[in-house]
Short mmCIF file of the N, C-alpha and C atoms (twelve columns), coordinates in Angstrom:
data_MODEL
# 
_entry.id   MODEL 
# 
loop_
_atom_site.group_PDB 
_atom_site.id 
_atom_site.type_symbol 
_atom_site.label_atom_id 
_atom_site.label_alt_id 
_atom_site.label_comp_id 
_atom_site.label_asym_id 
_atom_site.label_seq_id 
_atom_site.Cartn_x 
_atom_site.Cartn_y 
_atom_site.Cartn_z 
_atom_site.pdbx_PDB_model_num 
ATOM 1   N N  . MET A 1   55.621  54.571 67.833 1 
ATOM 2   C CA . MET A 1   56.074  53.624 68.832 1 
ATOM 3   C C  . MET A 1   55.758  54.180 70.215 1 
ATOM 4   N N  . ASP A 2   55.163  53.383 71.053 1 
ATOM 5   C CA . ASP A 2   54.815  53.777 72.405 1 
ATOM 6   C C  . ASP A 2   56.019  53.545 73.308 1 
ATOM 7   N N  . VAL A 3   56.670  54.623 73.735 1 
ATOM 8   C CA . VAL A 3   57.879  54.494 74.547 1 
ATOM 9   C C  . VAL A 3   57.604  53.913 75.924 1 
ATOM 10  N N  . SER A 4   56.358  53.932 76.356 1 
ATOM 11  C CA . SER A 4   56.049  53.367 77.670 1 
ATOM 12  C C  . SER A 4   56.179  51.848 77.692 1 
ATOM 13  N N  . THR A 5   56.188  51.205 76.521 1 
ATOM 14  C CA . THR A 5   56.318  49.750 76.480 1 
ATOM 15  C C  . THR A 5   57.765  49.299 76.280 1 
ATOM 16  N N  . LEU A 6   58.676  50.245 76.049 1 
ATOM 17  C CA . LEU A 6   60.079  49.886 75.857 1 
ATOM 18  C C  . LEU A 6   60.730  49.570 77.195 1 
ATOM 19  N N  . PRO A 7   61.680  48.626 77.210 1 
ATOM 20  C CA . PRO A 7   62.385  48.352 78.454 1 
ATOM 21  C C  . PRO A 7   63.271  49.543 78.813 1 
ATOM 22  N N  . PRO A 8   63.630  49.676 80.082 1 
ATOM 23  C CA . PRO A 8   64.493  50.793 80.467 1 
ATOM 24  C C  . PRO A 8   65.862  50.638 79.815 1 
ATOM 25  N N  . PRO A 9   66.563  51.751 79.604 1 
ATOM 26  C CA . PRO A 9   67.891  51.653 78.999 1 
ATOM 27  C C  . PRO A 9   68.848  50.900 79.910 1 
ATOM 28  N N  . VAL A 10  69.804  50.211 79.302 1 
ATOM 29  C CA . VAL A 10  70.802  49.476 80.070 1 
ATOM 30  C C  . VAL A 10  71.828  50.469 80.584 1 
ATOM 31  N N  . THR A 11  72.095  50.399 81.869 1 
ATOM 32  C CA . THR A 11  73.105  51.276 82.456 1 
ATOM 33  C C  . THR A 11  74.448  50.556 82.463 1 
ATOM 34  N N  . HIS A 12  75.487  51.291 82.716 1 
ATOM 35  C CA . HIS A 12  76.826  50.713 82.710 1 
ATOM 36  C C  . HIS A 12  77.339  50.463 84.122 1 
ATOM 37  N N  . GLU A 13  76.448  50.069 84.995 1 
ATOM 38  C CA . GLU A 13  76.851  49.700 86.344 1 
ATOM 39  C C  . GLU A 13  77.494  48.328 86.285 1 
ATOM 40  N N  . SER A 14  78.434  48.067 87.167 1 
ATOM 41  C CA . SER A 14  79.203  46.822 87.076 1 
ATOM 42  C C  . SER A 14  78.331  45.579 87.178 1 
ATOM 43  N N  . ASP A 15  77.298  45.579 88.035 1 
ATOM 44  C CA . ASP A 15  76.456  44.388 88.145 1 
ATOM 45  C C  . ASP A 15  75.622  44.184 86.889 1 
ATOM 46  N N  . THR A 16  75.126  45.265 86.292 1 
ATOM 47  C CA . THR A 16  74.363  45.162 85.050 1 
ATOM 48  C C  . THR A 16  75.254  44.666 83.925 1 
ATOM 49  N N  . CYS A 17  76.448  45.213 83.819 1 
ATOM 50  C CA . CYS A 17  77.382  44.781 82.774 1 
ATOM 51  C C  . CYS A 17  77.740  43.305 82.928 1 
ATOM 52  N N  . ALA A 18  77.895  42.852 84.150 1 
ATOM 53  C CA . ALA A 18  78.225  41.443 84.380 1 
ATOM 54  C C  . ALA A 18  77.092  40.534 83.915 1 
ATOM 55  N N  . VAL A 19  75.857  40.927 84.179 1 
ATOM 56  C CA . VAL A 19  74.699  40.137 83.745 1 
ATOM 57  C C  . VAL A 19  74.630  40.102 82.222 1 
ATOM 58  N N  . VAL A 20  74.763  41.254 81.593 1 
ATOM 59  C CA . VAL A 20  74.711  41.327 80.132 1 
ATOM 60  C C  . VAL A 20  75.847  40.516 79.533 1 
ATOM 61  N N  . ARG A 21  77.038  40.645 80.068 1 
ATOM 62  C CA . ARG A 21  78.206  39.912 79.559 1 
ATOM 63  C C  . ARG A 21  77.985  38.398 79.641 1 
ATOM 64  N N  . ALA A 22  77.445  37.928 80.759 1 
ATOM 65  C CA . ALA A 22  77.213  36.485 80.932 1 
ATOM 66  C C  . ALA A 22  76.174  35.967 79.936 1 
ATOM 67  N N  . ILE A 23  75.108  36.714 79.729 1 
ATOM 68  C CA . ILE A 23  74.066  36.273 78.794 1 
ATOM 69  C C  . ILE A 23  74.578  36.345 77.362 1 
ATOM 70  N N  . LEU A 24  75.295  37.411 77.014 1 
ATOM 71  C CA . LEU A 24  75.849  37.513 75.661 1 
ATOM 72  C C  . LEU A 24  76.865  36.413 75.384 1 
ATOM 73  N N  . ALA A 25  77.612  36.028 76.389 1 
ATOM 74  C CA . ALA A 25  78.568  34.939 76.200 1 
ATOM 75  C C  . ALA A 25  77.849  33.650 75.817 1 
ATOM 76  N N  . ARG A 26  76.673  33.432 76.380 1 
ATOM 77  C CA . ARG A 26  75.906  32.226 76.076 1 
ATOM 78  C C  . ARG A 26  75.243  32.314 74.705 1 
ATOM 79  N N  . VAL A 27  74.469  33.352 74.491 1 
ATOM 80  C CA . VAL A 27  73.674  33.405 73.266 1 
ATOM 81  C C  . VAL A 27  74.449  33.989 72.088 1 
ATOM 82  N N  . GLY A 28  75.597  34.574 72.349 1 
ATOM 83  C CA . GLY A 28  76.354  35.202 71.282 1 
ATOM 84  C C  . GLY A 28  77.391  34.314 70.628 1 
ATOM 85  N N  . ASP A 29  77.580  33.106 71.149 1 
ATOM 86  C CA . ASP A 29  78.568  32.240 70.503 1 
ATOM 87  C C  . ASP A 29  78.002  31.715 69.185 1 
ATOM 88  N N  . LYS A 30  78.895  31.311 68.305 1 
ATOM 89  C CA . LYS A 30  78.437  30.969 66.943 1 
ATOM 90  C C  . LYS A 30  77.484  29.788 66.912 1 
ATOM 91  N N  . TRP A 31  77.652  28.810 67.780 1 
ATOM 92  C CA . TRP A 31  76.781  27.633 67.729 1 
ATOM 93  C C  . TRP A 31  75.390  27.971 68.245 1 
ATOM 94  N N  . SER A 32  75.283  28.740 69.310 1 
ATOM 95  C CA . SER A 32  73.960  29.091 69.848 1 
ATOM 96  C C  . SER A 32  73.152  29.878 68.829 1 
ATOM 97  N N  . ILE A 33  73.790  30.823 68.183 1 
ATOM 98  C CA . ILE A 33  73.090  31.629 67.176 1 
ATOM 99  C C  . ILE A 33  72.580  30.734 66.046 1 
ATOM 100 N N  . LEU A 34  73.416  29.819 65.594 1 
ATOM 101 C CA . LEU A 34  73.000  28.932 64.507 1 
ATOM 102 C C  . LEU A 34  71.872  27.998 64.940 1 
ATOM 103 N N  . ILE A 35  71.953  27.486 66.138 1 
ATOM 104 C CA . ILE A 35  70.909  26.577 66.633 1 
ATOM 105 C C  . ILE A 35  69.583  27.325 66.769 1 
ATOM 106 N N  . VAL A 36  69.614  28.527 67.338 1 
ATOM 107 C CA . VAL A 36  68.387  29.320 67.465 1 
ATOM 108 C C  . VAL A 36  67.811  29.585 66.081 1 
ATOM 109 N N  . ARG A 37  68.679  29.911 65.136 1 
ATOM 110 C CA . ARG A 37  68.221  30.159 63.758 1 
ATOM 111 C C  . ARG A 37  67.579  28.909 63.166 1 
ATOM 112 N N  . MET A 38  68.208  27.753 63.326 1 
ATOM 113 C CA . MET A 38  67.676  26.503 62.769 1 
ATOM 114 C C  . MET A 38  66.334  26.138 63.423 1 
ATOM 115 N N  . LEU A 39  66.237  26.290 64.725 1 
ATOM 116 C CA . LEU A 39  65.005  25.929 65.426 1 
ATOM 117 C C  . LEU A 39  63.894  26.954 65.206 1 
ATOM 118 N N  . GLY A 40  64.246  28.096 64.636 1 
ATOM 119 C CA . GLY A 40  63.232  29.108 64.323 1 
ATOM 120 C C  . GLY A 40  62.243  28.619 63.282 1 
ATOM 121 N N  . ASP A 41  62.642  27.613 62.503 1 
ATOM 122 C CA . ASP A 41  61.750  27.057 61.486 1 
ATOM 123 C C  . ASP A 41  60.886  25.918 62.035 1 
ATOM 124 N N  . GLY A 42  61.080  25.565 63.300 1 
ATOM 125 C CA . GLY A 42  60.303  24.495 63.918 1 
ATOM 126 C C  . GLY A 42  61.196  23.513 64.636 1 
ATOM 127 N N  . SER A 43  60.592  22.595 65.368 1 
ATOM 128 C CA . SER A 43  61.370  21.640 66.150 1 
ATOM 129 C C  . SER A 43  62.172  20.718 65.229 1 
ATOM 130 N N  . MET A 44  63.285  20.247 65.780 1 
ATOM 131 C CA . MET A 44  64.170  19.360 65.022 1 
ATOM 132 C C  . MET A 44  64.737  18.310 65.953 1 
ATOM 133 N N  . ARG A 45  65.047  17.171 65.364 1 
ATOM 134 C CA . ARG A 45  65.735  16.115 66.104 1 
ATOM 135 C C  . ARG A 45  67.215  16.449 66.155 1 
ATOM 136 N N  . PHE A 46  67.913  15.833 67.094 1 
ATOM 137 C CA . PHE A 46  69.348  16.060 67.267 1 
ATOM 138 C C  . PHE A 46  70.092  15.797 65.964 1 
ATOM 139 N N  . SER A 47  69.807  14.668 65.336 1 
ATOM 140 C CA . SER A 47  70.524  14.309 64.106 1 
ATOM 141 C C  . SER A 47  70.249  15.300 62.978 1 
ATOM 142 N N  . GLU A 48  69.032  15.842 62.921 1 
ATOM 143 C CA . GLU A 48  68.717  16.850 61.907 1 
ATOM 144 C C  . GLU A 48  69.531  18.124 62.133 1 
ATOM 145 N N  . LEU A 49  69.619  18.524 63.393 1 
ATOM 146 C CA . LEU A 49  70.418  19.703 63.711 1 
ATOM 147 C C  . LEU A 49  71.878  19.488 63.339 1 
ATOM 148 N N  . ARG A 50  72.396  18.332 63.688 1 
ATOM 149 C CA . ARG A 50  73.810  18.062 63.414 1 
ATOM 150 C C  . ARG A 50  74.094  18.089 61.916 1 
ATOM 151 N N  . ARG A 51  73.223  17.527 61.125 1 
ATOM 152 C CA . ARG A 51  73.414  17.552 59.661 1 
ATOM 153 C C  . ARG A 51  73.266  18.964 59.097 1 
ATOM 154 N N  . SER A 52  72.440  19.774 59.733 1 
ATOM 155 C CA . SER A 52  72.147  21.105 59.222 1 
ATOM 156 C C  . SER A 52  73.196  22.153 59.578 1 
ATOM 157 N N  . ILE A 53  74.008  21.884 60.599 1 
ATOM 158 C CA . ILE A 53  74.989  22.864 61.060 1 
ATOM 159 C C  . ILE A 53  76.380  22.346 60.738 1 
ATOM 160 N N  . GLU A 54  76.925  22.857 59.659 1 
ATOM 161 C CA . GLU A 54  78.229  22.398 59.187 1 
ATOM 162 C C  . GLU A 54  79.324  22.727 60.205 1 
ATOM 163 N N  . GLY A 55  80.136  21.718 60.511 1 
ATOM 164 C CA . GLY A 55  81.296  21.929 61.367 1 
ATOM 165 C C  . GLY A 55  81.075  21.710 62.848 1 
ATOM 166 N N  . ILE A 56  79.840  21.507 63.281 1 
ATOM 167 C CA . ILE A 56  79.610  21.306 64.711 1 
ATOM 168 C C  . ILE A 56  79.817  19.835 65.053 1 
ATOM 169 N N  . SER A 57  80.521  19.589 66.143 1 
ATOM 170 C CA . SER A 57  80.730  18.211 66.582 1 
ATOM 171 C C  . SER A 57  79.528  17.761 67.414 1 
ATOM 172 N N  . GLN A 58  79.404  16.463 67.567 1 
ATOM 173 C CA . GLN A 58  78.310  15.922 68.379 1 
ATOM 174 C C  . GLN A 58  78.414  16.448 69.807 1 
ATOM 175 N N  . ARG A 59  79.618  16.475 70.347 1 
ATOM 176 C CA . ARG A 59  79.825  16.953 71.715 1 
ATOM 177 C C  . ARG A 59  79.427  18.422 71.855 1 
ATOM 178 N N  . MET A 60  79.851  19.263 70.900 1 
ATOM 179 C CA . MET A 60  79.536  20.691 70.984 1 
ATOM 180 C C  . MET A 60  78.047  20.930 70.822 1 
ATOM 181 N N  . LEU A 61  77.389  20.176 69.946 1 
ATOM 182 C CA . LEU A 61  75.946  20.315 69.795 1 
ATOM 183 C C  . LEU A 61  75.243  19.926 71.088 1 
ATOM 184 N N  . THR A 62  75.677  18.843 71.691 1 
ATOM 185 C CA . THR A 62  75.090  18.389 72.959 1 
ATOM 186 C C  . THR A 62  75.260  19.457 74.038 1 
ATOM 187 N N  . LEU A 63  76.468  19.978 74.189 1 
ATOM 188 C CA . LEU A 63  76.730  20.990 75.222 1 
ATOM 189 C C  . LEU A 63  75.933  22.269 74.976 1 
ATOM 190 N N  . THR A 64  75.887  22.695 73.726 1 
ATOM 191 C CA . THR A 64  75.186  23.938 73.410 1 
ATOM 192 C C  . THR A 64  73.686  23.784 73.635 1 
ATOM 193 N N  . LEU A 65  73.115  22.670 73.197 1 
ATOM 194 C CA . LEU A 65  71.694  22.433 73.436 1 
ATOM 195 C C  . LEU A 65  71.390  22.377 74.931 1 
ATOM 196 N N  . ARG A 66  72.249  21.731 75.686 1 
ATOM 197 C CA . ARG A 66  72.049  21.625 77.138 1 
ATOM 198 C C  . ARG A 66  72.082  23.020 77.778 1 
ATOM 199 N N  . ASN A 67  73.027  23.851 77.363 1 
ATOM 200 C CA . ASN A 67  73.108  25.203 77.917 1 
ATOM 201 C C  . ASN A 67  71.916  26.061 77.505 1 
ATOM 202 N N  . LEU A 68  71.471  25.932 76.263 1 
ATOM 203 C CA . LEU A 68  70.293  26.680 75.819 1 
ATOM 204 C C  . LEU A 68  69.039  26.215 76.561 1 
ATOM 205 N N  . GLU A 69  68.977  24.932 76.839 1 
ATOM 206 C CA . GLU A 69  67.849  24.403 77.620 1 
ATOM 207 C C  . GLU A 69  67.917  24.932 79.054 1 
ATOM 208 N N  . ARG A 70  69.097  24.931 79.625 1 
ATOM 209 C CA . ARG A 70  69.286  25.428 80.993 1 
ATOM 210 C C  . ARG A 70  68.862  26.884 81.114 1 
ATOM 211 N N  . ASP A 71  69.147  27.677 80.074 1 
ATOM 212 C CA . ASP A 71  68.807  29.094 80.090 1 
ATOM 213 C C  . ASP A 71  67.355  29.360 79.700 1 
ATOM 214 N N  . GLY A 72  66.596  28.312 79.407 1 
ATOM 215 C CA . GLY A 72  65.183  28.473 79.103 1 
ATOM 216 C C  . GLY A 72  64.887  28.885 77.673 1 
ATOM 217 N N  . LEU A 73  65.853  28.725 76.773 1 
ATOM 218 C CA . LEU A 73  65.670  29.126 75.383 1 
ATOM 219 C C  . LEU A 73  65.205  27.974 74.501 1 
ATOM 220 N N  . VAL A 74  65.535  26.758 74.904 1 
ATOM 221 C CA . VAL A 74  65.203  25.559 74.129 1 
ATOM 222 C C  . VAL A 74  64.549  24.558 75.064 1 
ATOM 223 N N  . GLU A 75  63.554  23.846 74.544 1 
ATOM 224 C CA . GLU A 75  62.960  22.754 75.310 1 
ATOM 225 C C  . GLU A 75  63.244  21.440 74.606 1 
ATOM 226 N N  . ARG A 76  63.473  20.426 75.393 1 
ATOM 227 C CA . ARG A 76  63.800  19.084 74.909 1 
ATOM 228 C C  . ARG A 76  62.623  18.185 75.231 1 
ATOM 229 N N  . THR A 77  62.111  17.506 74.208 1 
ATOM 230 C CA . THR A 77  60.972  16.613 74.394 1 
ATOM 231 C C  . THR A 77  61.388  15.206 73.991 1 
ATOM 232 N N  . VAL A 78  61.223  14.266 74.917 1 
ATOM 233 C CA . VAL A 78  61.551  12.866 74.657 1 
ATOM 234 C C  . VAL A 78  60.256  12.105 74.448 1 
ATOM 235 N N  . THR A 79  60.156  11.434 73.299 1 
ATOM 236 C CA . THR A 79  59.009  10.588 73.000 1 
ATOM 237 C C  . THR A 79  59.440  9.148  73.225 1 
ATOM 238 N N  . PRO A 80  58.729  8.433  74.115 1 
ATOM 239 C CA . PRO A 80  59.155  7.066  74.460 1 
ATOM 240 C C  . PRO A 80  58.843  6.058  73.351 1 
ATOM 241 N N  . THR A 81  59.711  5.999  72.375 1 
ATOM 242 C CA . THR A 81  59.630  5.012  71.302 1 
ATOM 243 C C  . THR A 81  60.918  4.209  71.341 1 
ATOM 244 N N  . THR A 82  61.049  3.246  70.466 1 
ATOM 245 C CA . THR A 82  62.289  2.476  70.385 1 
ATOM 246 C C  . THR A 82  62.920  2.732  69.030 1 
ATOM 247 N N  . PRO A 83  64.047  3.381  68.945 1 
ATOM 248 C CA . PRO A 83  64.741  4.108  70.023 1 
ATOM 249 C C  . PRO A 83  63.979  5.374  70.391 1 
ATOM 250 N N  . PRO A 84  64.281  5.950  71.559 1 
ATOM 251 C CA . PRO A 84  63.573  7.163  71.975 1 
ATOM 252 C C  . PRO A 84  63.779  8.291  70.964 1 
ATOM 253 N N  . ARG A 85  62.734  9.043  70.738 1 
ATOM 254 C CA . ARG A 85  62.817  10.209 69.844 1 
ATOM 255 C C  . ARG A 85  62.985  11.450 70.715 1 
ATOM 256 N N  . VAL A 86  63.997  12.251 70.398 1 
ATOM 257 C CA . VAL A 86  64.259  13.477 71.144 1 
ATOM 258 C C  . VAL A 86  64.170  14.657 70.174 1 
ATOM 259 N N  . ASP A 87  63.279  15.585 70.486 1 
ATOM 260 C CA . ASP A 87  63.099  16.779 69.670 1 
ATOM 261 C C  . ASP A 87  63.475  18.012 70.472 1 
ATOM 262 N N  . TYR A 88  63.983  18.995 69.767 1 
ATOM 263 C CA . TYR A 88  64.336  20.277 70.371 1 
ATOM 264 C C  . TYR A 88  63.527  21.361 69.696 1 
ATOM 265 N N  . ALA A 89  63.053  22.324 70.492 1 
ATOM 266 C CA . ALA A 89  62.266  23.434 69.964 1 
ATOM 267 C C  . ALA A 89  62.559  24.680 70.786 1 
ATOM 268 N N  . LEU A 90  62.351  25.830 70.180 1 
ATOM 269 C CA . LEU A 90  62.510  27.078 70.911 1 
ATOM 270 C C  . LEU A 90  61.347  27.264 71.869 1 
ATOM 271 N N  . THR A 91  61.632  27.812 73.027 1 
ATOM 272 C CA . THR A 91  60.597  28.239 73.960 1 
ATOM 273 C C  . THR A 91  60.139  29.635 73.524 1 
ATOM 274 N N  . ASP A 92  59.177  30.195 74.216 1 
ATOM 275 C CA . ASP A 92  58.764  31.575 73.920 1 
ATOM 276 C C  . ASP A 92  59.957  32.518 74.081 1 
ATOM 277 N N  . LEU A 93  60.742  32.286 75.119 1 
ATOM 278 C CA . LEU A 93  61.937  33.111 75.337 1 
ATOM 279 C C  . LEU A 93  62.921  32.950 74.179 1 
ATOM 280 N N  . GLY A 94  63.105  31.727 73.719 1 
ATOM 281 C CA . GLY A 94  63.990  31.470 72.577 1 
ATOM 282 C C  . GLY A 94  63.486  32.127 71.309 1 
ATOM 283 N N  . ARG A 95  62.179  32.105 71.099 1 
ATOM 284 C CA . ARG A 95  61.609  32.760 69.916 1 
ATOM 285 C C  . ARG A 95  61.812  34.270 69.976 1 
ATOM 286 N N  . SER A 96  61.834  34.835 71.181 1 
ATOM 287 C CA . SER A 96  62.077  36.280 71.291 1 
ATOM 288 C C  . SER A 96  63.516  36.610 70.895 1 
ATOM 289 N N  . LEU A 97  64.424  35.680 71.036 1 
ATOM 290 C CA . LEU A 97  65.819  35.864 70.622 1 
ATOM 291 C C  . LEU A 97  65.978  35.680 69.121 1 
ATOM 292 N N  . GLN A 98  65.084  34.955 68.508 1 
ATOM 293 C CA . GLN A 98  65.182  34.642 67.081 1 
ATOM 294 C C  . GLN A 98  65.219  35.900 66.215 1 
ATOM 295 N N  . SER A 99  64.419  36.898 66.531 1 
ATOM 296 C CA . SER A 99  64.412  38.109 65.706 1 
ATOM 297 C C  . SER A 99  65.758  38.819 65.763 1 
ATOM 298 N N  . ILE A 100 66.419  38.751 66.897 1 
ATOM 299 C CA . ILE A 100 67.744  39.364 67.032 1 
ATOM 300 C C  . ILE A 100 68.767  38.593 66.200 1 
ATOM 301 N N  . THR A 101 68.704  37.273 66.220 1 
ATOM 302 C CA . THR A 101 69.670  36.489 65.442 1 
ATOM 303 C C  . THR A 101 69.432  36.680 63.952 1 
ATOM 304 N N  . GLU A 102 68.173  36.820 63.547 1 
ATOM 305 C CA . GLU A 102 67.877  37.079 62.133 1 
ATOM 306 C C  . GLU A 102 68.420  38.437 61.709 1 
ATOM 307 N N  . ALA A 103 68.243  39.439 62.563 1 
ATOM 308 C CA . ALA A 103 68.751  40.781 62.248 1 
ATOM 309 C C  . ALA A 103 70.274  40.760 62.159 1 
ATOM 310 N N  . PHE A 104 70.912  40.051 63.058 1 
ATOM 311 C CA . PHE A 104 72.370  39.953 63.019 1 
ATOM 312 C C  . PHE A 104 72.823  39.250 61.741 1 
ATOM 313 N N  . GLY A 105 72.135  38.200 61.357 1 
ATOM 314 C CA . GLY A 105 72.469  37.489 60.124 1 
ATOM 315 C C  . GLY A 105 72.323  38.381 58.903 1 
ATOM 316 N N  . ARG A 106 71.238  39.149 58.840 1 
ATOM 317 C CA . ARG A 106 71.051  40.085 57.724 1 
ATOM 318 C C  . ARG A 106 72.157  41.131 57.696 1 
ATOM 319 N N  . TRP A 107 72.520  41.646 58.872 1 
ATOM 320 C CA . TRP A 107 73.588  42.634 58.957 1 
ATOM 321 C C  . TRP A 107 74.901  42.046 58.439 1 
ATOM 322 N N  . ALA A 108 75.216  40.814 58.851 1 
ATOM 323 C CA . ALA A 108 76.466  40.172 58.436 1 
ATOM 324 C C  . ALA A 108 76.510  39.987 56.921 1 
ATOM 325 N N  . VAL A 109 75.420  39.541 56.336 1 
ATOM 326 C CA . VAL A 109 75.388  39.332 54.877 1 
ATOM 327 C C  . VAL A 109 75.486  40.671 54.155 1 
ATOM 328 N N  . THR A 110 74.773  41.668 54.643 1 
ATOM 329 C CA . THR A 110 74.789  42.984 54.011 1 
ATOM 330 C C  . THR A 110 76.179  43.615 54.032 1 
ATOM 331 N N  . HIS A 111 76.916  43.418 55.116 1 
ATOM 332 C CA . HIS A 111 78.219  44.084 55.287 1 
ATOM 333 C C  . HIS A 111 79.419  43.174 55.044 1 
ATOM 334 N N  . ARG A 112 79.183  41.972 54.548 1 
ATOM 335 C CA . ARG A 112 80.254  40.999 54.320 1 
ATOM 336 C C  . ARG A 112 81.390  41.578 53.479 1 
ATOM 337 N N  . ASP A 113 81.073  42.215 52.359 1 
ATOM 338 C CA . ASP A 113 82.117  42.756 51.477 1 
ATOM 339 C C  . ASP A 113 82.920  43.849 52.171 1 
ATOM 340 N N  . GLN A 114 82.254  44.736 52.892 1 
ATOM 341 C CA . GLN A 114 82.962  45.795 53.602 1 
ATOM 342 C C  . GLN A 114 83.919  45.217 54.643 1 
ATOM 343 N N  . ILE A 115 83.485  44.197 55.341 1 
ATOM 344 C CA . ILE A 115 84.322  43.584 56.374 1 
ATOM 345 C C  . ILE A 115 85.512  42.884 55.739 1 
ATOM 346 N N  . GLU A 116 85.271  42.152 54.668 1 
ATOM 347 C CA . GLU A 116 86.377  41.474 53.974 1 
ATOM 348 C C  . GLU A 116 87.389  42.484 53.444 1 
ATOM 349 N N  . ASN A 117 86.920  43.595 52.876 1 
ATOM 350 C CA . ASN A 117 87.828  44.637 52.389 1 
ATOM 351 C C  . ASN A 117 88.637  45.246 53.534 1 
ATOM 352 N N  . ALA A 118 87.984  45.515 54.652 1 
ATOM 353 C CA . ALA A 118 88.686  46.068 55.812 1 
ATOM 354 C C  . ALA A 118 89.743  45.089 56.313 1 
ATOM 355 N N  . ARG A 119 89.423  43.800 56.335 1 
ATOM 356 C CA . ARG A 119 90.398  42.786 56.773 1 
ATOM 357 C C  . ARG A 119 91.611  42.749 55.846 1 
ATOM 358 N N  . ARG A 120 91.354  42.815 54.542 1 
ATOM 359 C CA . ARG A 120 92.474  42.809 53.580 1 
ATOM 360 C C  . ARG A 120 93.366  44.037 53.779 1 
ATOM 361 N N  . ARG A 121 92.751  45.218 53.950 1 
ATOM 362 C CA . ARG A 121 93.533  46.434 54.206 1 
ATOM 363 C C  . ARG A 121 94.354  46.300 55.469 1 
ATOM 364 N N  . PHE A 122 93.727  45.808 56.540 1 
ATOM 365 C CA . PHE A 122 94.403  45.646 57.816 1 
ATOM 366 C C  . PHE A 122 95.550  44.650 57.685 1 
ATOM 367 N N  . ASP A 123 95.274  43.498 57.099 1 
ATOM 368 C CA . ASP A 123 96.302  42.458 56.959 1 
ATOM 369 C C  . ASP A 123 97.458  42.933 56.070 1 
ATOM 370 N N  . GLY A 124 97.175  43.799 55.124 1 
ATOM 371 C CA . GLY A 124 98.222  44.335 54.251 1 
ATOM 372 C C  . GLY A 124 99.177  45.262 54.976 1 
ATOM 373 N N  . ARG A 125 98.742  45.832 56.095 1 
ATOM 374 C CA . ARG A 125 99.586  46.719 56.889 1 
ATOM 375 C C  . ARG A 125 100.521 45.965 57.801 1 
ATOM 376 N N  . GLN A 126 100.271 44.711 58.016 1 
ATOM 377 C CA . GLN A 126 101.067 43.921 58.983 1 
ATOM 378 C C  . GLN A 126 102.437 43.605 58.454 1 
# 
């Protein structure tokens, strides 16, 4: 690995932490991660996303997509048909986040049993 191509390490200065915290709050919520994961397979219509993500309300999907679009992670394309067709797709920036969400998903599945056991032990102490 060529260390000259790696980004500089994140420092714990208050302004840096604030930036990281704000971005993690956006991309780290459960709906954003799921949407990025779903769009990693290609563009999807709003209704397809809603059917594919169990438990998300229409309002929450709308808000999350709007925020992901605002942050440059998702692009919205409107095709002028009757009714209008609206597709959502990851941008290059969004695709760069996809590998992180996939790694997090693999980690969660791999450690699911350990986490459940720890929760049972903890809850048993209460």
